[in-house]
Amino acid sequence: MAEAYIIDTVRTYRGVGKMGKGAISQVHPEHLSAGVLAALRDRNNLDTAEVDDVIWGVSGAMGLQGGDIGRNAALDAGYDVRAGGVTLNRFCGSSITTTNFAAGMIMAGMHDLVISGGMDMMSYVNYYGRKMHEAGLGGGGMGTGNPRLQAVHPQSNQGVCADAIAAMEGITRSELEELGVESQRRADVAIKEGRFDKSTIVVKDDDGNVLLDHEEYPRPDTTKEGLAELKPAFEMFFNMPSEKDGPTFKQLIQKKYTDLEFEPIHHVGISSGVVDGAAGILLASKEYAEKHGMKPRARIVAMAEIGDDPTLMLNAPVPAAKKVLAKAGLSKDDIDVWEVNEAFAVVTEKFIRDLDLDRAKVNPNGGSIALGHPIAATGAILVGTALDELERTGGRYGLITMCAAGGMAPAIIIERV
């Protein structure tokens, strides 16, 4: 089997995901993605006619984000028309999956030069979804709208799922707030020390004016006392019907877990931030890299995808990590950097507890609680963040995983070259 190498990673700074308020909320989704693709081309002197495919992830596939952004972004970036492009959706896990697909094509010997990544403009997704809801066309969200499926696998609101898992695991709000404060602290240190500078790019408009040149979401002044005063963010969903005359979101979980009693605890300080952003990864075969003088930064060691309970929805990262470790023939002690998306604090806290990990190695530069979660971009961001950290510290292996709607998780292990 051929080897697949990461040559470069690029990501935008993340803007607050509120239409008209975030610095990049008015940028077209294809243009935001094109900025990443252009940076990968320019930084690596790519002949874009030789790019076999751009495999791009988008979770909020609606309206301006509903087409084949992988193809259109490449054209917008000025790529040769011979560079293909496709768009995939595994919700939050989209751009780990696109990276796995890209690496798999190279390892199979079918491709030599592939770009993976993803994008979500959460400001636009929320705006467009609200307009759809107002028009009586549905919100375009995760809900299946399939009564037969919901009868077998009830799928609730993710925030409600997070609260249910916390109750099942006996994890308190106070413990989750400790994780939230630490995420902000670590992100602040990383930003001040320039740990993200190698891979981040500014976002510009069509005229070349800089729209965003810093992370817009972090709140480094966050304190445990301040978080303790916040109201739960998902309380409104507990007694809200999931559909007209249907069960509430809490009752959807209790249909399967009949004896479970739980209350809302997650709030904005211990949940991932709503932001806009894009990220990309350039991968190549060993032969292509050597022929074109490219210096690989990391090798793809192993990849995995797994499904778990769709009702609790957020618990797949642990089995995904175990699966990818087994495929790689590695143990948890071999991993120097773990990146697990902070979709909700309970996801990361449970991950650390279940695998009995050294907390210093998990999200060492903060996570989505502090920096934000541009859904389909986050996986590629985490791969790049793990690689940057391996290079900074001299570590060897990084494992990246994250929960995805529907009860799934992709995972990947990379080795610093």
Coordinates of C-alpha atoms in Angstrom, one line a residue:
M1 CA 0.0 0.0 0.0
A2 CA 1.3 3.5 -0.9
E3 CA 2.0 6.1 1.7
A4 CA -0.1 9.3 2.0
Y5 CA 1.6 12.4 3.4
I6 CA 0.4 15.7 4.6
I7 CA 2.3 18.5 2.9
D8 CA 0.6 21.5 4.3
T9 CA -2.4 22.7 6.3
V10 CA -4.2 26.0 6.1
R11 CA -7.1 27.5 8.0
T12 CA -8.8 30.8 8.2
Y13 CA -9.2 32.7 11.4
R14 CA -12.7 32.1 12.9
G15 CA -15.3 34.8 12.9
V16 CA -18.3 35.1 15.2
G17 CA -21.2 33.3 13.5
K18 CA -23.8 36.0 13.6
M19 CA -25.1 37.5 10.4
G20 CA -24.2 41.2 10.2
K21 CA -22.1 41.0 13.4
G22 CA -19.3 38.6 12.7
A23 CA -16.4 40.0 10.7
I24 CA -16.8 37.6 7.8
S25 CA -20.5 36.8 8.1
Q26 CA -21.2 38.4 4.7
V27 CA -18.5 36.5 2.8
H28 CA -19.8 34.0 0.2
P29 CA -19.2 30.4 1.4
E30 CA -17.4 29.5 -1.8
H31 CA -15.2 32.6 -1.5
L32 CA -14.2 31.7 2.0
S33 CA -13.2 28.2 0.9
A34 CA -11.4 29.6 -2.1
G35 CA -9.1 31.7 0.1
V36 CA -7.9 28.4 1.7
L37 CA -7.4 26.7 -1.6
A38 CA -5.5 29.7 -3.0
A39 CA -3.2 29.8 0.0
L40 CA -2.4 26.0 -0.3
R41 CA -1.6 26.7 -4.0
D42 CA 0.6 29.7 -3.4
R43 CA 2.4 28.3 -0.4
N44 CA 3.3 25.1 -2.2
N45 CA 3.8 26.4 -5.8
L46 CA 1.1 23.9 -7.0
D47 CA 0.4 23.1 -10.6
T48 CA -3.4 22.9 -10.0
A49 CA -3.9 21.0 -13.2
E50 CA -2.3 18.1 -11.3
V51 CA -4.7 18.2 -8.3
D52 CA -6.7 15.0 -8.7
D53 CA -9.5 16.2 -6.5
V54 CA -10.7 18.7 -3.9
I55 CA -12.7 16.7 -1.4
W56 CA -14.6 19.3 0.7
G57 CA -16.9 19.0 3.6
V58 CA -20.0 21.1 4.3
S59 CA -22.5 20.4 7.0
G60 CA -25.1 23.1 6.5
A61 CA -25.8 22.1 2.9
M62 CA -28.5 24.7 2.1
G63 CA -28.9 27.8 0.0
L64 CA -25.5 29.3 -0.8
Q65 CA -23.9 26.2 0.8
G66 CA -26.1 23.7 -1.0
G67 CA -24.0 23.2 -4.2
D68 CA -20.7 21.5 -4.9
I69 CA -18.5 23.9 -3.0
G70 CA -15.4 21.8 -3.5
R71 CA -15.6 22.3 -7.2
N72 CA -16.8 25.9 -7.2
A73 CA -14.3 27.0 -4.6
A74 CA -11.5 25.6 -6.7
L75 CA -12.7 27.5 -9.7
D76 CA -13.1 30.7 -7.6
A77 CA -9.5 30.3 -6.4
G78 CA -8.3 30.2 -10.0
Y79 CA -7.5 26.5 -10.1
D80 CA -7.1 24.8 -13.5
V81 CA -10.4 23.4 -14.7
R82 CA -8.9 19.9 -14.7
A83 CA -8.8 19.9 -10.9
G84 CA -11.9 18.1 -9.8
G85 CA -14.1 18.9 -6.7
V86 CA -16.7 17.1 -4.7
T87 CA -18.6 18.0 -1.5
L88 CA -19.4 15.6 1.3
N89 CA -21.4 15.7 4.6
R90 CA -20.8 13.9 7.8
F91 CA -22.0 16.8 9.9
C92 CA -19.3 17.8 12.4
G93 CA -17.0 15.0 11.2
S94 CA -17.0 16.1 7.6
S95 CA -13.4 17.3 7.2
I96 CA -11.8 14.4 9.1
T97 CA -13.8 12.2 6.7
T98 CA -12.7 14.2 3.6
T99 CA -9.1 13.8 4.8
N100 CA -9.6 10.1 5.3
F101 CA -11.1 9.8 1.8
A102 CA -8.2 11.8 0.3
A103 CA -5.6 9.7 2.1
G104 CA -7.4 6.5 1.1
M105 CA -7.3 7.4 -2.6
I106 CA -3.6 8.1 -2.4
M107 CA -2.9 4.9 -0.4
A108 CA -4.9 2.9 -3.0
G109 CA -2.7 4.3 -5.7
M110 CA -5.5 6.0 -7.5
H111 CA -4.5 9.6 -6.8
D112 CA -1.2 11.5 -6.2
L113 CA -2.3 15.0 -5.2
V114 CA -5.5 15.7 -3.3
I115 CA -6.8 18.6 -1.1
S116 CA -9.2 17.8 1.7
G117 CA -11.0 20.1 4.0
G118 CA -14.3 21.8 4.7
M119 CA -16.2 24.9 5.6
D120 CA -19.3 26.2 7.3
M121 CA -20.6 29.7 7.6
M122 CA -22.7 29.3 10.7
S123 CA -23.9 32.9 10.5
Y124 CA -25.5 32.0 7.1
V125 CA -26.7 28.6 8.1
N126 CA -28.6 29.9 11.1
Y127 CA -29.9 32.9 9.1
Y128 CA -31.1 30.7 6.2
G129 CA -32.5 28.0 8.5
R130 CA -34.6 30.6 10.3
K131 CA -35.9 31.9 7.0
M132 CA -36.9 28.4 6.0
H133 CA -38.6 27.8 9.3
E134 CA -40.6 31.1 8.9
A135 CA -41.6 30.0 5.5
G136 CA -42.9 26.7 6.8
L137 CA -40.3 24.7 4.9
G138 CA -38.5 23.2 7.9
G139 CA -35.3 24.4 9.5
G140 CA -32.8 22.5 7.4
G141 CA -31.3 21.0 10.6
M142 CA -30.4 17.6 11.8
G143 CA -34.0 16.3 12.4
T144 CA -34.7 13.4 10.2
G145 CA -38.4 14.2 9.6
N146 CA -38.8 10.4 9.3
P147 CA -41.4 9.0 11.8
R148 CA -40.3 5.4 11.1
L149 CA -36.7 6.2 11.8
Q150 CA -37.5 8.3 14.9
A151 CA -39.6 5.4 16.3
V152 CA -36.5 3.1 16.1
H153 CA -33.7 5.6 16.7
P154 CA -35.0 8.7 18.4
Q155 CA -32.7 11.7 17.6
S156 CA -32.9 14.7 19.9
N157 CA -31.3 18.1 20.1
Q158 CA -27.5 17.8 20.6
G159 CA -27.4 20.1 23.7
V160 CA -30.1 18.0 25.3
C161 CA -28.0 14.9 24.5
A162 CA -25.0 16.5 26.2
D163 CA -27.0 17.1 29.4
A164 CA -28.3 13.6 29.3
I165 CA -24.8 12.1 29.0
A166 CA -23.5 14.3 31.9
A167 CA -26.3 12.9 34.1
M168 CA -25.6 9.3 33.0
E169 CA -21.9 9.7 33.7
G170 CA -22.2 11.6 37.0
I171 CA -20.3 14.6 35.6
T172 CA -21.3 17.8 37.3
R173 CA -21.7 21.3 35.9
S174 CA -18.9 22.5 38.0
E175 CA -16.5 19.9 36.6
L176 CA -17.4 20.9 33.1
E177 CA -16.9 24.5 33.9
E178 CA -13.4 23.7 35.0
L179 CA -12.8 22.3 31.5
G180 CA -14.4 25.4 29.9
V181 CA -12.1 27.8 31.8
E182 CA -9.0 25.7 30.9
S183 CA -9.9 25.7 27.2
Q184 CA -10.0 29.5 27.3
R185 CA -6.7 29.7 29.2
R186 CA -4.9 27.3 26.8
A187 CA -6.2 29.0 23.7
D188 CA -5.1 32.4 25.1
V189 CA -1.6 31.1 25.7
A190 CA -1.5 29.5 22.2
I191 CA -2.6 32.8 20.6
K192 CA -0.2 34.9 22.5
E193 CA 2.7 32.6 21.7
G194 CA 1.8 32.4 18.0
R195 CA 1.3 28.7 18.0
F196 CA -1.4 29.0 15.3
D197 CA 0.4 31.5 13.1
K198 CA 2.0 28.9 10.8
S199 CA -1.3 27.6 9.6
T200 CA -3.7 30.5 9.8
I201 CA -4.5 33.0 7.0
V202 CA -6.4 36.3 7.0
V203 CA -9.7 36.6 5.3
K204 CA -10.1 39.2 2.6
D205 CA -12.9 40.5 0.5
D206 CA -13.0 40.6 -3.3
D207 CA -11.1 43.8 -3.4
G208 CA -8.3 42.5 -1.2
N209 CA -9.3 44.3 1.9
V210 CA -8.6 42.4 5.2
L211 CA -11.8 41.4 6.9
L212 CA -10.4 39.2 9.7
D213 CA -6.9 38.8 10.9
H214 CA -7.4 37.3 14.4
E215 CA -9.5 34.8 16.2
E216 CA -12.8 36.6 16.9
Y217 CA -14.5 34.3 19.4
P218 CA -12.2 33.6 22.4
R219 CA -13.0 35.1 25.8
P220 CA -9.7 34.9 27.7
D221 CA -11.1 36.7 30.7
T222 CA -13.5 33.8 31.4
T223 CA -13.6 32.7 35.1
K224 CA -15.2 29.8 36.9
E225 CA -17.3 32.3 38.9
G226 CA -18.6 34.0 35.7
L227 CA -19.5 30.6 34.2
A228 CA -21.4 29.6 37.3
E229 CA -23.8 32.6 36.7
L230 CA -24.8 31.6 33.2
K231 CA -28.2 30.1 32.4
P232 CA -28.3 26.7 30.7
A233 CA -28.5 27.2 26.9
F234 CA -30.7 24.3 26.0
E235 CA -33.3 24.5 28.7
M236 CA -35.9 25.7 26.1
F237 CA -35.6 22.5 24.2
F238 CA -36.3 20.2 27.1
N239 CA -40.1 20.8 26.9
M240 CA -40.2 21.9 23.3
P241 CA -42.0 19.5 20.9
S242 CA -39.5 18.0 18.4
E243 CA -42.3 18.3 15.8
K244 CA -45.9 19.4 15.7
D245 CA -47.8 17.5 18.4
G246 CA -44.8 15.2 18.9
P247 CA -42.7 14.3 21.9
T248 CA -40.3 16.9 23.4
F249 CA -36.6 16.6 22.9
K250 CA -36.2 15.3 26.4
Q251 CA -38.9 12.7 25.9
L252 CA -37.1 11.5 22.7
I253 CA -34.2 10.5 24.9
Q254 CA -36.4 9.1 27.6
K255 CA -38.2 6.9 25.0
K256 CA -35.0 4.8 24.9
Y257 CA -33.6 5.6 28.4
T258 CA -36.9 5.3 30.3
D259 CA -35.5 5.6 33.8
L260 CA -33.1 8.6 33.0
E261 CA -33.8 11.8 34.8
F262 CA -31.7 14.8 33.9
E263 CA -31.7 18.6 33.9
P264 CA -30.2 21.2 31.7
I265 CA -26.6 22.2 32.6
H266 CA -24.6 23.0 29.4
H267 CA -24.4 26.7 28.6
V268 CA -22.4 28.9 26.2
G269 CA -19.3 28.7 28.4
I270 CA -19.1 25.0 28.1
S271 CA -20.4 24.4 24.6
S272 CA -18.6 25.0 21.3
G273 CA -18.7 28.5 19.9
V274 CA -20.8 29.3 16.8
V275 CA -18.4 30.7 14.2
D276 CA -17.6 30.9 10.5
G277 CA -14.4 29.3 9.1
A278 CA -12.7 27.1 6.5
A279 CA -9.7 24.8 6.5
G280 CA -7.8 22.7 4.0
I281 CA -5.1 20.0 4.0
L282 CA -2.7 19.2 1.0
L283 CA -1.9 15.5 0.7
A284 CA 0.4 13.8 -1.7
S285 CA 1.9 10.4 -2.5
K286 CA 5.5 9.8 -1.6
E287 CA 6.4 9.6 -5.3
Y288 CA 4.7 12.9 -6.2
A289 CA 6.3 14.7 -3.2
E290 CA 9.8 13.5 -4.1
K291 CA 9.4 14.3 -7.8
H292 CA 8.2 17.9 -7.1
G293 CA 10.5 18.7 -4.2
M294 CA 7.8 18.7 -1.6
K295 CA 8.8 18.3 2.0
P296 CA 6.1 16.1 3.9
R297 CA 5.2 17.2 7.3
A298 CA 3.3 14.1 8.5
R299 CA 2.4 10.6 7.4
I300 CA -1.1 9.2 7.6
V301 CA -0.8 6.2 9.9
A302 CA -4.4 4.9 10.3
M303 CA -8.0 6.0 9.7
A304 CA -11.4 4.9 11.1
E305 CA -15.1 5.7 11.0
I306 CA -17.6 4.3 13.5
G307 CA -21.2 4.6 14.5
D308 CA -22.6 4.6 18.0
D309 CA -26.0 5.3 19.6
P310 CA -27.8 7.9 17.6
T311 CA -30.1 8.8 20.5
L312 CA -27.3 10.0 22.8
M313 CA -25.5 11.0 19.6
L314 CA -22.2 12.3 21.1
N315 CA -20.5 9.2 22.5
A316 CA -18.7 7.8 19.4
P317 CA -15.2 9.4 19.9
V318 CA -14.1 6.9 22.4
P319 CA -14.8 3.8 20.3
A320 CA -13.5 5.6 17.3
A321 CA -10.2 6.2 19.1
K322 CA -10.0 2.6 20.2
K323 CA -10.7 1.4 16.6
V324 CA -8.0 3.6 15.0
L325 CA -5.4 2.7 17.6
A326 CA -6.0 -0.9 16.9
K327 CA -5.7 -0.3 13.2
A328 CA -2.4 1.5 13.8
G329 CA -1.1 -1.2 16.2
L330 CA -0.5 1.5 18.8
S331 CA -1.5 2.1 22.4
K332 CA -2.8 5.2 24.0
D333 CA 0.7 5.7 25.5
D334 CA 2.1 6.2 22.1
I335 CA 0.0 9.2 21.4
D336 CA 1.7 12.5 22.1
V337 CA -1.2 14.9 21.1
W338 CA -4.9 14.2 21.3
E339 CA -7.4 16.5 19.6
V340 CA -11.0 15.7 20.4
N341 CA -13.5 18.4 19.5
E342 CA -15.1 20.3 22.3
A343 CA -18.6 20.1 20.8
F344 CA -19.8 20.2 24.4
A345 CA -17.6 20.0 27.5
V346 CA -19.0 16.6 28.5
V347 CA -17.7 15.0 25.2
T348 CA -14.1 15.9 26.0
E349 CA -14.5 15.2 29.8
K350 CA -15.9 11.7 29.1
F351 CA -13.3 11.0 26.5
I352 CA -10.5 11.8 29.0
R353 CA -12.1 9.7 31.8
D354 CA -13.0 6.7 29.6
L355 CA -9.5 6.4 28.2
D356 CA -7.7 7.5 31.4
L357 CA -5.6 10.1 29.5
D358 CA -3.1 12.7 30.7
R359 CA -5.1 15.9 30.5
A360 CA -2.0 17.9 29.4
K361 CA -2.0 16.0 26.1
V362 CA -5.6 16.5 25.3
N363 CA -6.4 19.8 23.4
P364 CA -3.2 21.4 24.7
N365 CA -4.0 24.6 22.8
G366 CA -7.6 24.9 23.8
G367 CA -10.6 23.8 21.7
S368 CA -13.9 24.7 20.2
I369 CA -15.3 26.0 23.5
A370 CA -12.7 28.8 23.3
L371 CA -12.1 29.1 19.6
G372 CA -15.4 28.1 18.0
H373 CA -16.6 25.2 15.9
P374 CA -17.2 26.0 12.2
I375 CA -18.8 22.5 11.9
A376 CA -17.4 20.9 8.7
A377 CA -14.1 22.8 8.9
T378 CA -13.3 21.8 12.4
G379 CA -11.9 18.3 11.6
A380 CA -9.3 19.8 9.2
I381 CA -8.5 22.5 11.7
L382 CA -7.8 19.9 14.4
V383 CA -5.5 17.9 12.1
G384 CA -3.5 21.0 11.4
T385 CA -3.5 22.0 15.1
A386 CA -2.3 18.6 16.1
L387 CA 0.5 18.7 13.5
D388 CA 1.6 22.1 14.5
E389 CA 1.8 21.0 18.1
L390 CA 3.8 17.8 17.2
E391 CA 6.3 20.0 15.4
R392 CA 6.4 22.5 18.3
T393 CA 7.1 19.9 20.9
G394 CA 8.9 17.2 18.9
G395 CA 6.1 14.7 19.5
R396 CA 5.6 11.7 17.1
Y397 CA 2.0 10.7 17.0
G398 CA -1.3 12.7 17.0
L399 CA -4.8 11.2 17.2
I400 CA -7.7 13.4 16.1
T401 CA -11.4 12.5 16.5
M402 CA -14.8 14.2 17.1
C403 CA -18.4 13.4 17.5
A404 CA -20.8 13.9 14.6
A405 CA -24.6 14.1 14.5
G406 CA -26.4 10.8 14.1
G407 CA -24.1 9.1 16.6
M408 CA -20.9 8.9 14.5
A409 CA -17.2 9.7 14.8
P410 CA -14.3 9.6 12.3
A411 CA -10.7 9.3 13.6
I412 CA -7.2 9.6 12.2
I413 CA -3.7 9.1 13.5
I414 CA -0.8 11.1 12.0
E415 CA 2.9 10.7 12.5
R416 CA 5.2 13.7 12.3
V417 CA 7.9 13.3 9.6

